[in-house]
Amino acid sequence: MKKRFSSADINQKHGNELSKKLYRTITDQTKRLDDARSCARSICDLFTPNLLIQRRKLCEYCERLIFSDPALYGRKGEELLWRKVFYDTVSAAKKLKKNVYTQDEISYLHNHIYAGIGFYHHLISKLQTTYNLSLPNVIDFPISENETVQNGELKEYHQEWAELAVHQCLIYLGDLNRYKLEITPSSNTTLPIRFYMQAISYKPDYGMPHNQMGTLALSQENHLDAVYHYMRCMACKYPFDGTSNNLISLFEKNSHYLEQLPQQHNDADCAVLLPKGEQVKRFIARFLLLIDIWYFNKNIPKVFNLCHLTFKDLDNCLSYSKPSSESGETPTDADSLDSENSNSPTYLNSRILFKITVICLLCISKLQSGNSQQVSTVTAFTLAVYSQLVQKITNHIQVSVLNYPLAEVDVKKQKKKHFGKKLRRRRKLKKDLNEDSESSDDDISMCSSDGSFISDQEDILVESSEDELDVTLDTTTSEGADKTIENHEETDKALTDSQQKEEVLKKVKKMDMNDMIEIISEENLLQSIKILNDWLMLDTAILKSCCTNTRCLIRQITYLLNLVNLEITEKQLKHVGVDLTNVDKVNEEIPLTEDVVLKGWDFLSGSQKKLDWKRLSKKTFTVKEEAMIRIIKLKAFGKHLMSISEAGITFDEKEKVYVCKADDKEKKTGEDELNTQDFSETPETPPLINGKTREASTPSPNNSRGGQLIKMKHMGQLWLASEVSALENRVRGKTSLSPYLVIDADALTKYNFMVKYLVQSRKFIVLVPTAVVSALDDLKREKPEARDAIRWLETQFQRGNRFFRSQRPQERASIPLIKYPKKKDKEMFNYIQIIECCYYLSEQQKGATNVVTLLIGNQNLLTNGENKEFSYVGLAKTAGITIESITQFYNKWKKTSRDNR
């Protein structure tokens, strides 16, 4: 029977023959290019006119082949095009490079790379228009609409191939920009990251872009970023085959770095000796060593010793805040600034902490899939990191709220209700300061800017009162000065901690909602908290264990929930374009930045299954809008905690606050857990042999009950490590600094910025004697600095601050056993009054030493350089008062502050 052929069959056969012919032509062309490349003796030989023409022809042939038969030649054509036209040329240039690239060589390579970037932009545009691809919110560059869109039916495999081709083109664009960065390191690093991130967002199941980003980070010696992306790659459904070896090699480099550290740098008590940058680098190295142990399920002895060292470093590094350049007159600090993407950061920014959080969760995910016994240790470590982050966030929000000015009406109402006497006293002071003013230039204007380091609108941490509480000093110990400072800190903490939280929550309720959202929008660490909350909501067993065994963390979370517990309504919001008619829908459907970054990760699929990713193509959320959505999601987590009976969290509808129920057995349970192992001893250096962790066997539980007990034990050990570290930081390196600082007129006029820093530290009670105020009043006509100091004093005294105040009428005592001079000039008379004020303060704490230090701004007074008949230093010593130059004291305090970090 004669076989019949339809016109469609004939066209298909004709197309296949053309594709085969085209493929043979491409094969011949690639051979010629390979031969020419092998004969090149310099980089310029790769860019002769003949080779440029051949590469352009090969580009055209491959493009025709790809679109003529994508089923048979689509993927093969992509690979040939990339490798033979673009990749091999750059690779050959790297091999032919001698020392550094010449200007001509850089020009050739840049032209080659830009040609590739332009071609792949064109290819993405053609794929979109030919195969009706919808790419909103996938690519961020314009797409050409010139070509005719194919209206016929598209086969399913053609559509799938086209989508993967776009994904691959985004990776190639990232690679080309990475090559440009290798040729000229000063180029913008965000360009390759931009295209890799677009590829990840478009097809999160494929791990290749993460591997490329890991390689990019590794070339910049940023090991944490490289580990993060390699682990993300291996967690994908389709990981890149070579990533595992890349990760192992990176962990070996990290181990070699730890081995090469001097022995004292591995000592738990020597953190204070390291600069900030070195300590942050060491913390990251120790953290990565822990990840190496856990991720590859290695059993080594004394892993908790390494946990202890890592936690000490983390606790120290979290205390380092981001440096900021202050305008105006400020002291020079030895600590250098660092950029957000610095390879050697001097502090842990939110980006680093987010990646640390995700790496911990990646470890938990892998160990849980393999039923490893080490999962309990990683879980405990992650929860302890969670606690540290919550504490840092709540502390920062507290400070922001307390420093935020209330509306004028609220301030007046509060002052009228609580501080009537104090205001009357300060009005009298203002009158006294201005009674001798003759000209308008000398008038003290409250609207004038005094350039103070502390904002004039700052709200005080704890309002002072008529019966202000002074510092209680220990009179039974010879170490009076050290005890004075410790008692000052501990008494202050005990008196203000609970009161402070109560005051903060009261002020949150009075603040405008938009202002509070602005404060919360600055807390980038909430991105890490949100991801950890998602994890805990998905793993009920861990959450219940946490609620039962780590009540301190639950109390911290409760306080954070109260800080962000805003009744968000559209009527009160300004410039927010989010529909709030259904808050539950907002919580379930709107993805945040952190959700986009972790899109497609199976470990968090439960929290992402209802997210509507198409919303991102319809609207780009502002920082304020994201903060509002994050608040809604945090409140949803609070609602989930209330459904867990072990959490013991309820919501007081009357007071509108979350309440954490106290457990009668909590104290005993905590003691039992913490006593399972003495974790406070100084750990030994983690065992390392030839850059690898030494393996050993560790007993594992035989049943689930044993595993739960070990998990509880691990949590307790890590909590104790954190507490011990905090205690050591408080008492380490104490220097004898007086709790009372009395300042003279010269210090206020010449070194006003130092006085402001000492007041802002809230570590001392800084006192201004009445004689100093009188001296400033005399000087204001001669020195502009005196007028500025008066304005600043008036502002501070009107606001009220128990760390900075004026002398009270009764705070004066005659100095016994000395003969007062009969003839006293005004300067001498003022100085004697200052010493009498200091003597009174010292006498209130009999038996203690170094209670008061008089800070002077005139260095000559220490040597009696301006008065030969009267000894300023001798009078101060007779009264038991320390007298010191403010510059010397300030430098000593700054050094102590840096060391204590």
Tab-separated table of N, CA and C in Angstrom, residues 330-451:
chain	number	residue	atom	x	y	z
A	330	THR	N	32.762	66.485	66.918
A	330	THR	CA	32.711	65.209	67.620
A	330	THR	C	34.111	64.667	67.751
A	331	PRO	N	34.361	63.880	68.785
A	331	PRO	CA	35.699	63.322	68.938
A	331	PRO	C	36.009	62.294	67.880
A	332	THR	N	37.259	62.176	67.568
A	332	THR	CA	37.691	61.196	66.575
A	332	THR	C	37.717	59.818	67.201
A	333	ASP	N	37.106	58.870	66.501
A	333	ASP	CA	37.091	57.491	66.989
A	333	ASP	C	38.021	56.666	66.136
A	334	ALA	N	38.748	55.744	66.762
A	334	ALA	CA	39.714	54.916	66.030
A	334	ALA	C	39.033	53.872	65.178
A	335	ASP	N	37.762	53.580	65.479
A	335	ASP	CA	37.058	52.539	64.734
A	335	ASP	C	36.681	53.074	63.359
A	336	SER	N	37.027	52.324	62.346
A	336	SER	CA	36.757	52.747	60.973
A	336	SER	C	35.356	52.367	60.564
A	337	LEU	N	34.849	53.095	59.566
A	337	LEU	CA	33.532	52.787	59.034
A	337	LEU	C	33.663	51.685	58.012
A	338	ASP	N	32.560	50.956	57.824
A	338	ASP	CA	32.568	49.920	56.803
A	338	ASP	C	31.280	49.994	56.027
A	339	SER	N	31.343	49.601	54.788
A	339	SER	CA	30.166	49.618	53.936
A	339	SER	C	29.333	48.380	54.175
A	340	GLU	N	28.115	48.422	53.606
A	340	GLU	CA	27.181	47.314	53.829
A	340	GLU	C	27.716	46.014	53.249
A	341	ASN	N	28.466	46.102	52.140
A	341	ASN	CA	28.948	44.893	51.478
A	341	ASN	C	30.444	44.696	51.681
A	342	SER	N	30.982	45.243	52.763
A	342	SER	CA	32.418	45.130	53.010
A	342	SER	C	32.801	43.680	53.249
A	343	ASN	N	34.011	43.317	52.759
A	343	ASN	CA	34.493	41.958	52.977
A	343	ASN	C	34.962	41.749	54.404
A	344	SER	N	35.281	42.821	55.111
A	344	SER	CA	35.716	42.731	56.506
A	344	SER	C	34.865	43.666	57.351
A	345	PRO	N	33.611	43.320	57.590
A	345	PRO	CA	32.721	44.220	58.340
A	345	PRO	C	33.168	44.351	59.785
A	346	THR	N	32.894	45.503	60.371
A	346	THR	CA	33.215	45.724	61.778
A	346	THR	C	31.986	45.569	62.664
A	347	TYR	N	30.879	45.154	62.090
A	347	TYR	CA	29.677	44.884	62.874
A	347	TYR	C	28.814	43.903	62.092
A	348	LEU	N	27.868	43.286	62.763
A	348	LEU	CA	26.973	42.325	62.117
A	348	LEU	C	25.725	43.069	61.652
A	349	ASN	N	25.648	43.354	60.363
A	349	ASN	CA	24.476	44.047	59.850
A	349	ASN	C	23.329	43.067	59.632
A	350	SER	N	22.165	43.585	59.287
A	350	SER	CA	20.973	42.745	59.150
A	350	SER	C	21.122	41.735	58.017
A	351	ARG	N	21.876	42.106	56.967
A	351	ARG	CA	22.082	41.176	55.857
A	351	ARG	C	22.865	39.951	56.308
A	352	ILE	N	23.926	40.167	57.092
A	352	ILE	CA	24.728	39.048	57.592
A	352	ILE	C	23.902	38.178	58.533
A	353	LEU	N	23.160	38.791	59.433
A	353	LEU	CA	22.382	38.032	60.409
A	353	LEU	C	21.253	37.260	59.738
A	354	PHE	N	20.687	37.806	58.672
A	354	PHE	CA	19.652	37.063	57.941
A	354	PHE	C	20.255	35.797	57.337
A	355	LYS	N	21.438	35.900	56.753
A	355	LYS	CA	22.061	34.721	56.144
A	355	LYS	C	22.482	33.706	57.203
A	356	ILE	N	22.927	34.184	58.368
A	356	ILE	CA	23.238	33.264	59.463
A	356	ILE	C	21.986	32.497	59.882
A	357	THR	N	20.871	33.202	59.966
A	357	THR	CA	19.605	32.561	60.334
A	357	THR	C	19.205	31.498	59.321
A	358	VAL	N	19.267	31.852	58.039
A	358	VAL	CA	18.867	30.902	56.994
A	358	VAL	C	19.810	29.703	56.949
A	359	ILE	N	21.108	29.933	57.149
A	359	ILE	CA	22.063	28.820	57.157
A	359	ILE	C	21.729	27.837	58.277
A	360	CYS	N	21.373	28.359	59.447
A	360	CYS	CA	20.968	27.473	60.549
A	360	CYS	C	19.752	26.641	60.155
A	361	LEU	N	18.773	27.265	59.513
A	361	LEU	CA	17.569	26.540	59.099
A	361	LEU	C	17.880	25.535	57.990
A	362	LEU	N	18.828	25.874	57.113
A	362	LEU	CA	19.246	24.916	56.082
A	362	LEU	C	19.868	23.674	56.719
A	363	CYS	N	20.641	23.880	57.783
A	363	CYS	CA	21.216	22.741	58.514
A	363	CYS	C	20.117	21.887	59.129
A	364	ILE	N	19.165	22.536	59.777
A	364	ILE	CA	18.058	21.796	60.405
A	364	ILE	C	17.304	20.993	59.361
A	365	SER	N	17.039	21.610	58.211
A	365	SER	CA	16.305	20.920	57.144
A	365	SER	C	17.042	19.666	56.673
A	366	LYS	N	18.353	19.795	56.441
A	366	LYS	CA	19.128	18.644	55.942
A	366	LYS	C	19.225	17.544	56.995
A	367	LEU	N	19.469	17.918	58.256
A	367	LEU	CA	19.614	16.917	59.316
A	367	LEU	C	18.289	16.230	59.608
A	368	GLN	N	17.189	16.966	59.519
A	368	GLN	CA	15.880	16.339	59.729
A	368	GLN	C	15.565	15.337	58.627
A	369	SER	N	15.948	15.647	57.395
A	369	SER	CA	15.691	14.718	56.290
A	369	SER	C	16.503	13.435	56.437
A	370	GLY	N	17.657	13.534	57.129
A	370	GLY	CA	18.483	12.348	57.346
A	370	GLY	C	18.324	11.724	58.712
A	371	ASN	N	17.336	12.216	59.490
A	371	ASN	CA	17.075	11.698	60.849
A	371	ASN	C	18.335	11.698	61.715
A	372	SER	N	19.118	12.757	61.604
A	372	SER	CA	20.359	12.847	62.385
A	372	SER	C	20.057	13.242	63.827
A	373	GLN	N	20.867	12.716	64.742
A	373	GLN	CA	20.705	13.047	66.156
A	373	GLN	C	21.220	14.455	66.469
A	374	GLN	N	22.003	15.023	65.560
A	374	GLN	CA	22.563	16.344	65.818
A	374	GLN	C	21.556	17.471	65.588
A	375	VAL	N	20.391	17.130	65.080
A	375	VAL	CA	19.403	18.168	64.800
A	375	VAL	C	19.009	18.916	66.068
A	376	SER	N	19.039	18.225	67.216
A	376	SER	CA	18.661	18.889	68.468
A	376	SER	C	19.653	19.987	68.834
A	377	THR	N	20.936	19.741	68.567
A	377	THR	CA	21.956	20.745	68.877
A	377	THR	C	21.793	21.978	67.996
A	378	VAL	N	21.577	21.755	66.703
A	378	VAL	CA	21.387	22.883	65.786
A	378	VAL	C	20.124	23.663	66.156
A	379	THR	N	19.084	22.940	66.535
A	379	THR	CA	17.838	23.597	66.923
A	379	THR	C	18.060	24.496	68.132
A	380	ALA	N	18.778	23.967	69.121
A	380	ALA	CA	19.052	24.762	70.319
A	380	ALA	C	19.872	26.009	69.976
A	381	PHE	N	20.859	25.834	69.118
A	381	PHE	CA	21.691	26.963	68.710
A	381	PHE	C	20.849	28.017	67.989
A	382	THR	N	19.978	27.567	67.098
A	382	THR	CA	19.141	28.501	66.334
A	382	THR	C	18.192	29.262	67.242
A	383	LEU	N	17.618	28.575	68.228
A	383	LEU	CA	16.721	29.250	69.168
A	383	LEU	C	17.476	30.272	70.007
A	384	ALA	N	18.717	29.960	70.346
A	384	ALA	CA	19.506	30.915	71.117
A	384	ALA	C	19.837	32.154	70.272
A	385	VAL	N	20.134	31.951	68.988
A	385	VAL	CA	20.336	33.084	68.085
A	385	VAL	C	19.049	33.900	67.975
A	386	TYR	N	17.934	33.196	67.881
A	386	TYR	CA	16.618	33.848	67.843
A	386	TYR	C	16.441	34.763	69.053
A	387	SER	N	16.800	34.259	70.218
A	387	SER	CA	16.672	35.048	71.441
A	387	SER	C	17.542	36.303	71.381
A	388	GLN	N	18.766	36.150	70.879
A	388	GLN	CA	19.668	37.298	70.777
A	388	GLN	C	19.090	38.370	69.855
A	389	LEU	N	18.513	37.940	68.739
A	389	LEU	CA	17.960	38.889	67.779
A	389	LEU	C	16.742	39.612	68.351
A	390	VAL	N	15.882	38.853	69.029
A	390	VAL	CA	14.699	39.473	69.637
A	390	VAL	C	15.122	40.516	70.659
A	391	GLN	N	16.134	40.170	71.471
A	391	GLN	CA	16.602	41.106	72.487
A	391	GLN	C	17.165	42.375	71.855
A	392	LYS	N	17.923	42.211	70.781
A	392	LYS	CA	18.515	43.375	70.108
A	392	LYS	C	17.425	44.261	69.511
A	393	ILE	N	16.413	43.650	68.926
A	393	ILE	CA	15.331	44.427	68.311
A	393	ILE	C	14.536	45.181	69.364
A	394	THR	N	14.164	44.493	70.436
A	394	THR	CA	13.361	45.151	71.469
A	394	THR	C	14.130	46.293	72.128
A	395	ASN	N	15.429	46.095	72.343
A	395	ASN	CA	16.229	47.174	72.923
A	395	ASN	C	16.252	48.394	72.004
A	396	HIS	N	16.412	48.130	70.707
A	396	HIS	CA	16.504	49.252	69.765
A	396	HIS	C	15.160	49.963	69.625
A	397	ILE	N	14.069	49.213	69.585
A	397	ILE	CA	12.743	49.843	69.503
A	397	ILE	C	12.480	50.652	70.764
A	398	GLN	N	12.885	50.101	71.928
A	398	GLN	CA	12.716	50.817	73.186
A	398	GLN	C	13.383	52.182	73.126
A	399	VAL	N	14.642	52.196	72.712
A	399	VAL	CA	15.385	53.461	72.650
A	399	VAL	C	14.721	54.417	71.661
A	400	SER	N	14.294	53.895	70.517
A	400	SER	CA	13.664	54.742	69.505
A	400	SER	C	12.369	55.350	70.022
A	401	VAL	N	11.593	54.539	70.737
A	401	VAL	CA	10.325	55.039	71.272
A	401	VAL	C	10.576	56.095	72.338
A	402	LEU	N	11.504	55.818	73.249
A	402	LEU	CA	11.777	56.761	74.337
A	402	LEU	C	12.354	58.075	73.814
A	403	ASN	N	13.096	58.013	72.738
A	403	ASN	CA	13.694	59.220	72.178
A	403	ASN	C	12.775	59.960	71.225
A	404	TYR	N	11.612	59.370	70.924
A	404	TYR	CA	10.715	59.990	69.954
A	404	TYR	C	9.839	61.019	70.661
A	405	PRO	N	9.769	62.254	70.133
A	405	PRO	CA	8.950	63.270	70.808
A	405	PRO	C	7.471	63.016	70.631
A	406	LEU	N	6.737	63.121	71.731
A	406	LEU	CA	5.287	63.011	71.661
A	406	LEU	C	4.706	64.288	71.074
A	407	ALA	N	3.441	64.222	70.691
A	407	ALA	CA	2.763	65.418	70.219
A	407	ALA	C	2.761	66.464	71.319
A	408	GLU	N	2.732	67.732	70.949
A	408	GLU	CA	2.848	68.815	71.921
A	408	GLU	C	1.756	68.754	72.967
A	409	VAL	N	0.553	68.393	72.555
A	409	VAL	CA	-0.565	68.321	73.502
A	409	VAL	C	-0.290	67.272	74.568
A	410	ASP	N	0.222	66.096	74.152
A	410	ASP	CA	0.501	65.023	75.113
A	410	ASP	C	1.604	65.421	76.071
A	411	VAL	N	2.637	66.109	75.551
A	411	VAL	CA	3.740	66.516	76.407
A	411	VAL	C	3.260	67.482	77.476
A	412	LYS	N	2.434	68.464	77.068
A	412	LYS	CA	1.940	69.436	78.035
A	412	LYS	C	1.079	68.769	79.091
A	413	LYS	N	0.244	67.834	78.651
A	413	LYS	CA	-0.631	67.137	79.597
A	413	LYS	C	0.179	66.336	80.592
A	414	GLN	N	1.235	65.645	80.077
A	414	GLN	CA	2.073	64.831	80.953
A	414	GLN	C	2.831	65.695	81.948
A	415	LYS	N	3.378	66.801	81.473
A	415	LYS	CA	4.117	67.681	82.381
A	415	LYS	C	3.203	68.288	83.434
A	416	LYS	N	2.006	68.675	83.008
A	416	LYS	CA	1.079	69.290	83.954
A	416	LYS	C	0.671	68.325	85.034
A	417	LYS	N	0.573	67.073	84.689
A	417	LYS	CA	0.091	66.070	85.631
A	417	LYS	C	1.166	65.610	86.587
A	418	HIS	N	2.402	65.464	86.103
A	418	HIS	CA	3.438	64.796	86.901
A	418	HIS	C	4.569	65.684	87.373
A	419	PHE	N	4.811	66.793	86.684
A	419	PHE	CA	6.054	67.499	86.954
A	419	PHE	C	5.850	68.999	87.212
A	420	GLY	N	4.781	69.330	87.909
A	420	GLY	CA	4.498	70.729	88.195
A	420	GLY	C	5.580	71.398	89.002
A	421	LYS	N	5.999	70.745	90.080
A	421	LYS	CA	7.031	71.323	90.934
A	421	LYS	C	8.344	71.485	90.177
A	422	LYS	N	8.677	70.490	89.382
A	422	LYS	CA	9.945	70.536	88.668
A	422	LYS	C	9.956	71.694	87.665
A	423	LEU	N	8.828	71.918	86.989
A	423	LEU	CA	8.759	72.997	86.023
A	423	LEU	C	8.887	74.367	86.695
A	424	ARG	N	8.268	74.511	87.862
A	424	ARG	CA	8.372	75.784	88.571
A	424	ARG	C	9.819	76.059	88.977
A	425	ARG	N	10.493	75.000	89.426
A	425	ARG	CA	11.883	75.152	89.807
A	425	ARG	C	12.739	75.552	88.596
A	426	ARG	N	12.425	74.963	87.420
A	426	ARG	CA	13.218	75.274	86.233
A	426	ARG	C	12.896	76.652	85.670
A	427	ARG	N	11.642	77.100	85.848
A	427	ARG	CA	11.325	78.473	85.444
A	427	ARG	C	12.148	79.468	86.250
A	428	LYS	N	12.322	79.161	87.545
A	428	LYS	CA	13.131	80.041	88.401
A	428	LYS	C	14.577	80.057	87.899
A	429	LEU	N	15.098	78.881	87.522
A	429	LEU	CA	16.460	78.813	86.999
A	429	LEU	C	16.587	79.643	85.731
A	430	LYS	N	15.585	79.537	84.865
A	430	LYS	CA	15.623	80.310	83.627
A	430	LYS	C	15.626	81.803	83.913
A	431	LYS	N	14.823	82.198	84.921
A	431	LYS	CA	14.770	83.615	85.289
A	431	LYS	C	16.116	84.089	85.811
A	432	ASP	N	16.747	83.248	86.650
A	432	ASP	CA	18.053	83.611	87.199
A	432	ASP	C	19.113	83.744	86.108
A	433	LEU	N	19.030	82.861	85.118
A	433	LEU	CA	20.025	82.887	84.058
A	433	LEU	C	19.882	84.113	83.169
A	434	ASN	N	18.660	84.640	83.079
A	434	ASN	CA	18.399	85.738	82.155
A	434	ASN	C	18.255	87.097	82.828
A	435	GLU	N	18.387	87.151	84.158
A	435	GLU	CA	18.069	88.406	84.841
A	435	GLU	C	19.020	89.536	84.474
A	436	ASP	N	20.264	89.185	84.079
A	436	ASP	CA	21.231	90.236	83.762
A	436	ASP	C	21.373	90.501	82.263
A	437	SER	N	20.501	89.844	81.466
A	437	SER	CA	20.616	90.017	80.024
A	437	SER	C	20.168	91.422	79.624
A	438	GLU	N	20.932	92.096	78.764
A	438	GLU	CA	20.616	93.466	78.384
A	438	GLU	C	20.229	93.597	76.918
A	439	SER	N	20.783	92.750	76.089
A	439	SER	CA	20.503	92.876	74.661
A	439	SER	C	19.803	91.658	74.142
A	440	SER	N	19.160	91.783	72.995
A	440	SER	CA	18.455	90.650	72.394
A	440	SER	C	19.408	89.569	71.960
A	441	ASP	N	20.672	89.942	71.694
A	441	ASP	CA	21.656	88.937	71.299
A	441	ASP	C	21.954	87.980	72.422
A	442	ASP	N	21.777	88.449	73.680
A	442	ASP	CA	22.094	87.614	74.825
A	442	ASP	C	20.904	86.796	75.287
A	443	ASP	N	19.741	87.070	74.720
A	443	ASP	CA	18.563	86.312	75.140
A	443	ASP	C	18.715	84.859	74.768
A	444	ILE	N	18.207	83.992	75.635
A	444	ILE	CA	18.279	82.553	75.388
A	444	ILE	C	17.022	82.133	74.646
A	445	SER	N	17.180	81.730	73.418
A	445	SER	CA	16.028	81.342	72.597
A	445	SER	C	15.903	79.841	72.567
A	446	MET	N	14.762	79.351	72.972
A	446	MET	CA	14.549	77.899	72.970
A	446	MET	C	14.423	77.359	71.557
A	447	CYS	N	14.199	78.239	70.589
A	447	CYS	CA	14.071	77.784	69.209
A	447	CYS	C	15.416	77.691	68.511
A	448	SER	N	16.472	78.218	69.161
A	448	SER	CA	17.790	78.189	68.534
A	448	SER	C	18.354	76.786	68.554
A	449	SER	N	19.104	76.462	67.524
A	449	SER	CA	19.761	75.153	67.473
A	449	SER	C	21.068	75.239	68.217
A	450	ASP	N	21.231	74.355	69.199
A	450	ASP	CA	22.474	74.391	69.981
A	450	ASP	C	23.508	73.398	69.497
A	451	GLY	N	23.164	72.670	68.437
A	451	GLY	CA	24.141	71.738	67.889
A	451	GLY	C	24.494	70.613	68.817
